PDB file of C-alpha atoms in Angstrom:
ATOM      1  CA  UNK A   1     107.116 139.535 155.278  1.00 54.00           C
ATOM      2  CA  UNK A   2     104.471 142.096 155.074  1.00 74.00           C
ATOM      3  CA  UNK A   3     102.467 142.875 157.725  1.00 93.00           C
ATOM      4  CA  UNK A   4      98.877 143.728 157.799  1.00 97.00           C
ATOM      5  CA  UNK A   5      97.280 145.265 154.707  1.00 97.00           C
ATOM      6  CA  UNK A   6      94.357 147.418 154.264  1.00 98.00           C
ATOM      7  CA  UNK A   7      92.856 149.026 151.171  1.00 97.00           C
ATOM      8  CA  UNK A   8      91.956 151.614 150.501  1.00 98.00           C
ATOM      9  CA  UNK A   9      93.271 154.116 152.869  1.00 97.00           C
ATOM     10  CA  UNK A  10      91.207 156.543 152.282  1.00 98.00           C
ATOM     11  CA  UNK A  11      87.726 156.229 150.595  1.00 98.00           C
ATOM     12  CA  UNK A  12      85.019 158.686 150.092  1.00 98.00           C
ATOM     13  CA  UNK A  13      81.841 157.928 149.221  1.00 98.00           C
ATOM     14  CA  UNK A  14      78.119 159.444 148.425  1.00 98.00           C
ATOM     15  CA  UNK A  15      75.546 159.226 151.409  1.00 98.00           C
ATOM     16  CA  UNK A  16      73.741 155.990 149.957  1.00 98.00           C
ATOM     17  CA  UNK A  17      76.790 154.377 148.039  1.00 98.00           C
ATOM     18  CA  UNK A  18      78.543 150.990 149.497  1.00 98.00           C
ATOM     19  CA  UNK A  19      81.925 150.703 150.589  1.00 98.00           C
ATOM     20  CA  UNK A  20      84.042 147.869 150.769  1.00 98.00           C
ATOM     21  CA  UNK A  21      87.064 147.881 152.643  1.00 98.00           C
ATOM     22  CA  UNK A  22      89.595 144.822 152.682  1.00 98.00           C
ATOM     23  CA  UNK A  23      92.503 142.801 155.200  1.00 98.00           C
ATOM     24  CA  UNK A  24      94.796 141.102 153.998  1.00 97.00           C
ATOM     25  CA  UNK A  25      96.055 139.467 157.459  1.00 96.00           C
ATOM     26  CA  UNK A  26      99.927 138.373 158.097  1.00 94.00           C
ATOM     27  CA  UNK A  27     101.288 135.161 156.372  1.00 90.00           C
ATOM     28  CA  UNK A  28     100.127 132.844 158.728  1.00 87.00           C
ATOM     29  CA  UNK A  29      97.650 134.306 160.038  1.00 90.00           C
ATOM     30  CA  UNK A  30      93.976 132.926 159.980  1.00 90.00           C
ATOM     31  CA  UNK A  31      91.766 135.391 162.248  1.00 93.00           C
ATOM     32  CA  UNK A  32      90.356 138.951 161.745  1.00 95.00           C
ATOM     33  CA  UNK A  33      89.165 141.163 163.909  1.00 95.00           C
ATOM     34  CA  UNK A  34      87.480 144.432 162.696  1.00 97.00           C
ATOM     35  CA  UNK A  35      87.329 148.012 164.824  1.00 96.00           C
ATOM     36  CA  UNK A  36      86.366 151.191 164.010  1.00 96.00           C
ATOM     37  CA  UNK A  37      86.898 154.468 165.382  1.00 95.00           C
ATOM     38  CA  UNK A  38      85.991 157.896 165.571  1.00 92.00           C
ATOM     39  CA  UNK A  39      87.556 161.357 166.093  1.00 84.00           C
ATOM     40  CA  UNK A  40      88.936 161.377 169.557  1.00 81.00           C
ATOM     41  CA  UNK A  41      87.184 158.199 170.317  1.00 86.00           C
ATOM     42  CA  UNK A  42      88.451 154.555 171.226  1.00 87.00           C
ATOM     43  CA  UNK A  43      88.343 151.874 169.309  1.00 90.00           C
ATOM     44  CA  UNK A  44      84.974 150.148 169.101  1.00 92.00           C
ATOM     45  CA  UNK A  45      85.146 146.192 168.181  1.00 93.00           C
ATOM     46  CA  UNK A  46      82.829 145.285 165.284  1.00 96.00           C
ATOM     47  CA  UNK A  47      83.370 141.496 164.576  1.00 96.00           C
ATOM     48  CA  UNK A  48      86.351 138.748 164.448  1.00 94.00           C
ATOM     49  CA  UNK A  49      86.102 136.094 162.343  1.00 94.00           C
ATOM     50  CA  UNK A  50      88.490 133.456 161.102  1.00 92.00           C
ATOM     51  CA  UNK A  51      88.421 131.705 157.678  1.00 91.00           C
ATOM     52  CA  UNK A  52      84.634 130.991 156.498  1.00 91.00           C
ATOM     53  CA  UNK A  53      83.367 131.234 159.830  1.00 93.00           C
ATOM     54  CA  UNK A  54      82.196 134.494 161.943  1.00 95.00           C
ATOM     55  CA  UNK A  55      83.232 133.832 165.847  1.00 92.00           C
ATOM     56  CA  UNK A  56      81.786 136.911 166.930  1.00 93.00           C
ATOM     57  CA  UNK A  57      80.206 139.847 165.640  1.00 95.00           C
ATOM     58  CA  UNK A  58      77.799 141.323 168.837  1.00 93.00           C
ATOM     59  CA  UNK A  59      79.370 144.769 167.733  1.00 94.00           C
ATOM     60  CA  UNK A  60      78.460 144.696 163.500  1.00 96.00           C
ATOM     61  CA  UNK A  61      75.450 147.143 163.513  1.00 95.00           C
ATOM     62  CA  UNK A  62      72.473 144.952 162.597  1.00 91.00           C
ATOM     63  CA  UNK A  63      71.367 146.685 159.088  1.00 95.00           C
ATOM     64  CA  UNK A  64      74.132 147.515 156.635  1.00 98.00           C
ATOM     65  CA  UNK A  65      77.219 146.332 157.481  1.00 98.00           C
ATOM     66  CA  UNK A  66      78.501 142.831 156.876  1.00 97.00           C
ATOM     67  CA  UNK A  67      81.898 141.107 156.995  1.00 98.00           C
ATOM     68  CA  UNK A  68      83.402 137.975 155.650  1.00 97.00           C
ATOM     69  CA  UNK A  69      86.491 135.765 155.213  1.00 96.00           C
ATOM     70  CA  UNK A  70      86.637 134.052 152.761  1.00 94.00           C
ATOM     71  CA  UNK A  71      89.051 130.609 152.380  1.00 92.00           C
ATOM     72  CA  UNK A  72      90.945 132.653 149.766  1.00 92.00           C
ATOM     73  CA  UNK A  73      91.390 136.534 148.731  1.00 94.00           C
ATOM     74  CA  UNK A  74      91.071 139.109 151.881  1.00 96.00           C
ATOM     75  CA  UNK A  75      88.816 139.731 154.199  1.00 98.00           C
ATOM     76  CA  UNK A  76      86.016 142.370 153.461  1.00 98.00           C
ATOM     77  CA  UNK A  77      83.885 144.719 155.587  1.00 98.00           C
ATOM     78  CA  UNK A  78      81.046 145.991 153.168  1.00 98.00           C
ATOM     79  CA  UNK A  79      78.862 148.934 154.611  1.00 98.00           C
ATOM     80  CA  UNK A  80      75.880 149.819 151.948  1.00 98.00           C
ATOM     81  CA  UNK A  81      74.005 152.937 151.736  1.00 98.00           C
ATOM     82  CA  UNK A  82      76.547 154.665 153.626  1.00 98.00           C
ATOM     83  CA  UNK A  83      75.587 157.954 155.937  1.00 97.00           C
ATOM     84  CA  UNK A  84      77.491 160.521 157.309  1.00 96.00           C
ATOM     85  CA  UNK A  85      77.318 158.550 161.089  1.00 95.00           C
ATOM     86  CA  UNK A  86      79.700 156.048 159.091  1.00 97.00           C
ATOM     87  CA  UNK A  87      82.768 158.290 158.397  1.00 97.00           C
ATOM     88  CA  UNK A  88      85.285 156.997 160.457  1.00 97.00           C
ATOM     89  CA  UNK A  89      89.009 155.429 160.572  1.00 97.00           C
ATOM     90  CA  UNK A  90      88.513 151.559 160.131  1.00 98.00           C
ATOM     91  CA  UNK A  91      91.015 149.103 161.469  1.00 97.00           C
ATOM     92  CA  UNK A  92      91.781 145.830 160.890  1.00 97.00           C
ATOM     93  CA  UNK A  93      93.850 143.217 162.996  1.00 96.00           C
ATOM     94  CA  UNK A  94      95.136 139.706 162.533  1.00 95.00           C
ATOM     95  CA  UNK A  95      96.396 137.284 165.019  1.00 91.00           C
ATOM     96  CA  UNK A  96      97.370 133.571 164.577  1.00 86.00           C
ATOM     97  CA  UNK A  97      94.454 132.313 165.796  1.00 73.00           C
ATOM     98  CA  UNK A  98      95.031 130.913 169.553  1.00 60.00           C
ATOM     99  CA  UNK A  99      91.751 132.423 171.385  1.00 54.00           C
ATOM    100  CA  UNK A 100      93.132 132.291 174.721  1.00 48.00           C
ATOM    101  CA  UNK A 101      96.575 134.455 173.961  1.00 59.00           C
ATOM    102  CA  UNK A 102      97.751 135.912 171.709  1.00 77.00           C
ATOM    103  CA  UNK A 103      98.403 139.331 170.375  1.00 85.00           C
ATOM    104  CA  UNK A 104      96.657 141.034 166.973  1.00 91.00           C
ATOM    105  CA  UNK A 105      98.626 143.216 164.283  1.00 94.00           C
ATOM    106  CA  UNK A 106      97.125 146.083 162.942  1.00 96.00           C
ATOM    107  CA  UNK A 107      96.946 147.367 159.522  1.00 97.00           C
ATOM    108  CA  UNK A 108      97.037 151.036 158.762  1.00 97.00           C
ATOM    109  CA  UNK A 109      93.622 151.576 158.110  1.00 97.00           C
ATOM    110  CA  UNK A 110      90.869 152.682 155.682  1.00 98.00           C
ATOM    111  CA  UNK A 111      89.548 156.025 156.994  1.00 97.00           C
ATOM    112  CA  UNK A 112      86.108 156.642 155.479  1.00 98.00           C
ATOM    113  CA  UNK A 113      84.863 160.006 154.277  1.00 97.00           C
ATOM    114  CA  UNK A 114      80.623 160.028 153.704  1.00 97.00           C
ATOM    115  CA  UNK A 115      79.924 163.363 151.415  1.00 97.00           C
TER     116      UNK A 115
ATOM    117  CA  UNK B   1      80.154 148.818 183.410  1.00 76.00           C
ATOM    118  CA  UNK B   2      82.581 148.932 180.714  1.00 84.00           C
ATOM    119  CA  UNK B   3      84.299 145.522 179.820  1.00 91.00           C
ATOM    120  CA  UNK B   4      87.779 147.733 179.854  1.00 94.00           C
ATOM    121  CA  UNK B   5      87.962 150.998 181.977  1.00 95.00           C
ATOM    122  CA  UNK B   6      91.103 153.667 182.007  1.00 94.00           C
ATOM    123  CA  UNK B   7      91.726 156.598 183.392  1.00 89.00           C
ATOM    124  CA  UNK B   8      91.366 159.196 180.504  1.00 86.00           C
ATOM    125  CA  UNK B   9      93.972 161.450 181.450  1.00 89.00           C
ATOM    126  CA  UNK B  10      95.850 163.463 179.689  1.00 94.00           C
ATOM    127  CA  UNK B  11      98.728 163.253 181.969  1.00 95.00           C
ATOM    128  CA  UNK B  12     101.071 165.641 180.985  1.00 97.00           C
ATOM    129  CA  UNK B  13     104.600 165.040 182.582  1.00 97.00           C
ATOM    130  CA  UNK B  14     108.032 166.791 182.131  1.00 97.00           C
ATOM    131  CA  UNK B  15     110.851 164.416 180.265  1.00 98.00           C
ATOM    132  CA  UNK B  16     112.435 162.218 183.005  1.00 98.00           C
ATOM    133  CA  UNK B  17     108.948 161.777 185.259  1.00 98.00           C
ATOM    134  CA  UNK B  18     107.719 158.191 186.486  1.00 98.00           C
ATOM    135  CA  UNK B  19     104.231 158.048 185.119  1.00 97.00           C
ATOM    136  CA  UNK B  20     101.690 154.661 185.647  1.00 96.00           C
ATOM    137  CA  UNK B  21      98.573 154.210 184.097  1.00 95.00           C
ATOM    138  CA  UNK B  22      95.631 151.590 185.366  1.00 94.00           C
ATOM    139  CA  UNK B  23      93.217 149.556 183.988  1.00 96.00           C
ATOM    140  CA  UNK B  24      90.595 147.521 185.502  1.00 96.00           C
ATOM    141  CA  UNK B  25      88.333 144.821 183.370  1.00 96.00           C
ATOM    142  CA  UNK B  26      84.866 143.214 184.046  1.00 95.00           C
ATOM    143  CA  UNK B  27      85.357 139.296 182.572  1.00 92.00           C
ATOM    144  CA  UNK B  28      87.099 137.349 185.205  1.00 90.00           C
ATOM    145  CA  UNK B  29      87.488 134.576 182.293  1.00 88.00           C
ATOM    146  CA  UNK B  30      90.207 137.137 180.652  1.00 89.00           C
ATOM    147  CA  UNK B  31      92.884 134.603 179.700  1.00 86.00           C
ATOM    148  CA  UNK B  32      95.286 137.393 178.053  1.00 90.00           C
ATOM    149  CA  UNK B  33      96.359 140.690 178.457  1.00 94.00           C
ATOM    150  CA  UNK B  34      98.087 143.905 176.957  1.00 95.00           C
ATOM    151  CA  UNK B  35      98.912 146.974 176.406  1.00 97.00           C
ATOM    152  CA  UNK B  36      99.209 149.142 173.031  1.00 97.00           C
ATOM    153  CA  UNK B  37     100.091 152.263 172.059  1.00 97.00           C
ATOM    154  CA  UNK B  38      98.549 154.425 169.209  1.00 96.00           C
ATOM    155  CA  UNK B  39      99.872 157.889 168.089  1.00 95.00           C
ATOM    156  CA  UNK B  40      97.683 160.298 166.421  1.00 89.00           C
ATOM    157  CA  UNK B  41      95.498 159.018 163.686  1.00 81.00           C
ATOM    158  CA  UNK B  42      97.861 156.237 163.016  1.00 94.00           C
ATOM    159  CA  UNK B  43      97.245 152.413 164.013  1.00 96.00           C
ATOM    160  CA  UNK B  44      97.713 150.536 167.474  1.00 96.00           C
ATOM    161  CA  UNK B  45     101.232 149.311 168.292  1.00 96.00           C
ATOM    162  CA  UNK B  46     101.725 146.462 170.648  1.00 95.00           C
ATOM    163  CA  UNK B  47     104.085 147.767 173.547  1.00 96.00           C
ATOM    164  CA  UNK B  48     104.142 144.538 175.716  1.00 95.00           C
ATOM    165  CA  UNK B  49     102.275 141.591 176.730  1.00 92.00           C
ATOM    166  CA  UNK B  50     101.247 141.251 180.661  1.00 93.00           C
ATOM    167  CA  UNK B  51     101.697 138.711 182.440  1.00 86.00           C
ATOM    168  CA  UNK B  52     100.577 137.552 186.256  1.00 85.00           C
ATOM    169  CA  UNK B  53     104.651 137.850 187.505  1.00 86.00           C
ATOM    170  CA  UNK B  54     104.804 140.847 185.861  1.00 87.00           C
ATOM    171  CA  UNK B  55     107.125 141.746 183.236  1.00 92.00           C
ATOM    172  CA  UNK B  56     109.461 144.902 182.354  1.00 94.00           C
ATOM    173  CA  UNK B  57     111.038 145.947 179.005  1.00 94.00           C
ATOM    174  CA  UNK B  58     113.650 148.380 179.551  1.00 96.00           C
ATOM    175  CA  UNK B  59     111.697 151.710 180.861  1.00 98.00           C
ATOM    176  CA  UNK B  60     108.376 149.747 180.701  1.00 98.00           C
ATOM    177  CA  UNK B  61     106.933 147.700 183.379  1.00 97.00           C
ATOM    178  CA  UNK B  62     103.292 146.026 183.365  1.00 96.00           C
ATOM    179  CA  UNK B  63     101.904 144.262 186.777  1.00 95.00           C
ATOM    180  CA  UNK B  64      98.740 142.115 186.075  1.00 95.00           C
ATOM    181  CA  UNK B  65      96.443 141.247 189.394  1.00 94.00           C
ATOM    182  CA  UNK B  66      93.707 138.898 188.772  1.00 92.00           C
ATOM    183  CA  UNK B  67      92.290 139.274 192.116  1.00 92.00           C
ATOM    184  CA  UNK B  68      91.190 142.891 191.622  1.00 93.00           C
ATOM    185  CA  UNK B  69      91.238 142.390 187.839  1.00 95.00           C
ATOM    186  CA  UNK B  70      93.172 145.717 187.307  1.00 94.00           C
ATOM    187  CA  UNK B  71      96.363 145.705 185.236  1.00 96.00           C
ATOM    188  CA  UNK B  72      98.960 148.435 185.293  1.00 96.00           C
ATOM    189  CA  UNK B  73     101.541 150.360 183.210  1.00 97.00           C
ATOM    190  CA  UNK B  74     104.964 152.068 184.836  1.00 97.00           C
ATOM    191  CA  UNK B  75     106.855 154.380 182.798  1.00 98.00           C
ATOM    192  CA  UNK B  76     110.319 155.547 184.111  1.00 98.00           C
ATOM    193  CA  UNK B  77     112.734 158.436 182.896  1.00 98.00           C
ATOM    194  CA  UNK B  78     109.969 159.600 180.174  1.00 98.00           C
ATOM    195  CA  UNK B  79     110.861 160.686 176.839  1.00 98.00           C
ATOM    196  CA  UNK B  80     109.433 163.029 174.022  1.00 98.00           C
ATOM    197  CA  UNK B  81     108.588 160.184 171.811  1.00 97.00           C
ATOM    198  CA  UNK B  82     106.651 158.953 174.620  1.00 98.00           C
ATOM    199  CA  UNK B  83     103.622 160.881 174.136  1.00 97.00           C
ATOM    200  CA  UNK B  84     101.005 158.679 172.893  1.00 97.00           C
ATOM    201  CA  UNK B  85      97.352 157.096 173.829  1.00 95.00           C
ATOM    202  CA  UNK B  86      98.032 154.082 175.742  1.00 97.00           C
ATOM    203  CA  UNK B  87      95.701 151.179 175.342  1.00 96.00           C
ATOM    204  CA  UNK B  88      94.776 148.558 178.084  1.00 96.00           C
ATOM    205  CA  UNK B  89      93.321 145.148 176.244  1.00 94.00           C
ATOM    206  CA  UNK B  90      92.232 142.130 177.894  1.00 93.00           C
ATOM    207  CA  UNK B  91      91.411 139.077 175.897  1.00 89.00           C
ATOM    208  CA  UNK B  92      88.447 136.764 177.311  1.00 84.00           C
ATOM    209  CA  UNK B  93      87.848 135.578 173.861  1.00 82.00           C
ATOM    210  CA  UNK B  94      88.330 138.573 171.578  1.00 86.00           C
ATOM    211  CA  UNK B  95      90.470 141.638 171.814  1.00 89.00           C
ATOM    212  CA  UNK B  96      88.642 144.231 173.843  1.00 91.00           C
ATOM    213  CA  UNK B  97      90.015 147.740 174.017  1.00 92.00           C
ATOM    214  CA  UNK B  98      90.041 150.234 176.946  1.00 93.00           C
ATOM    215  CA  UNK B  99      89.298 154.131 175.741  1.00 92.00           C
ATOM    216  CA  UNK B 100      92.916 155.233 175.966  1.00 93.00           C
ATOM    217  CA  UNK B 101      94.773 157.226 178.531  1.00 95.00           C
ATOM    218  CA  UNK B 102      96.733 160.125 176.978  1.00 94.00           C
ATOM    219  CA  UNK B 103      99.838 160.821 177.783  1.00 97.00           C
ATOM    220  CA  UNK B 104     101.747 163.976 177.390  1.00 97.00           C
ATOM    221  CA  UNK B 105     105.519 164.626 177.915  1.00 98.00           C
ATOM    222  CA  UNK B 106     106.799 167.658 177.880  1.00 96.00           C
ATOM    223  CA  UNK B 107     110.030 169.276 177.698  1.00 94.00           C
TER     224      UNK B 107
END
């Protein structure tokens, strides 16, 4: 059973190109959250959703970045015009879906170069 | 005030120290909580769930009070393979992450 899976895992791009990472979340599992995080910083939230639906997503910056979840295929965070200020290691979790308890499952990661 | 708020560190401790690490959280409606570990550039790990009795695994004991909303980590007979960034997360109705406390050991 594999666990969570992220691609790519690494992925540079040109100040002003998009990027697209993607989640595949654990058999089973129907929620997504998104974090991202810099050098020697914490890990910021960014937005959980769960099949076709966004439950929260106060920490998406308001221009550029958007996620989704589709009801098949992976889930995708897309950041356009990419700028420096974006490179950063991008994490994605999955957890079954009970709000009130349970635990998420990382992937690996997609860290993000911006040349 | 931070939703999640740890103690930094590092702590740096010799093999075989007792080390604990707090946490303290601002949503009173936190339903769930945790703790993770991450090692350098790679992804979190869950280490344990926390629960109100408390709840060890092996050399690993959490306390949760929901009083004083603070949560705790205990550490005994520390090892190499320790050293890490531990995580505090509390669940209200997402996964929210404290900074990270850093933890050294040393032999």
């Amino acid at each position: 059973n594999a666990g969570v899976m992220q691609n790519p895992r690494h992925l540079v791009r040109r100040r002003g190109q998009e990027a697209r990472l993607r989640c595949s979340p654990m058999k089973g599992h129907s929620h997504v959250y998104w974090y991202r995080q810099l050098p020697e910083e914490g890990l910021k939230f960014m937005v959980y959703l769960q099949k076709e639906n966004i439950i929260d997503e106060s920490g998406m910056p308001k221009e550029r970045f958007s996620a989704e979840f589709p009801k098949e295929g992976p889930s995708i965070l897309r950041i356009q015009q990419v700028v420096r200020g974006d490179s950063a290691a991008y994490f994605c979790a999955s957890s079954p879906g009970d709000r009130g308890g349970t635990e998420a499952f990382f992937g690996q990661g997609t860290r993000l170069t911006v040349v | 005030r931070k939703e999640v708020e740890q103690d930094p560190g590092p702590f740096n401790v010799p093999e075989g120290a007792t080390v604990a690490f707090n946490c303290t959280y601002s949503n009173s409606a936190s339903q769930s909580f945790f703790w993770y570990r991450q090692d350098c550039r790679k992804e979190p790990k869950l280490l344990m769930s926390v629960y109100s009795s408390g709840n060890e695994d092996g050399r690993f004991t959490a306390q949760l009070n929901r009083a004083s909303q603070y949560i705790s980590l205990l550490i005994r007979d520390s090892k190499l393979s320790d050293s890490a960034t531990y995580l505090c997360v509390v669940n209200p109705n997402k996964l929210v992450f404290g900074a990270g406390t850093i933890l050294r050991v040393k032999s």
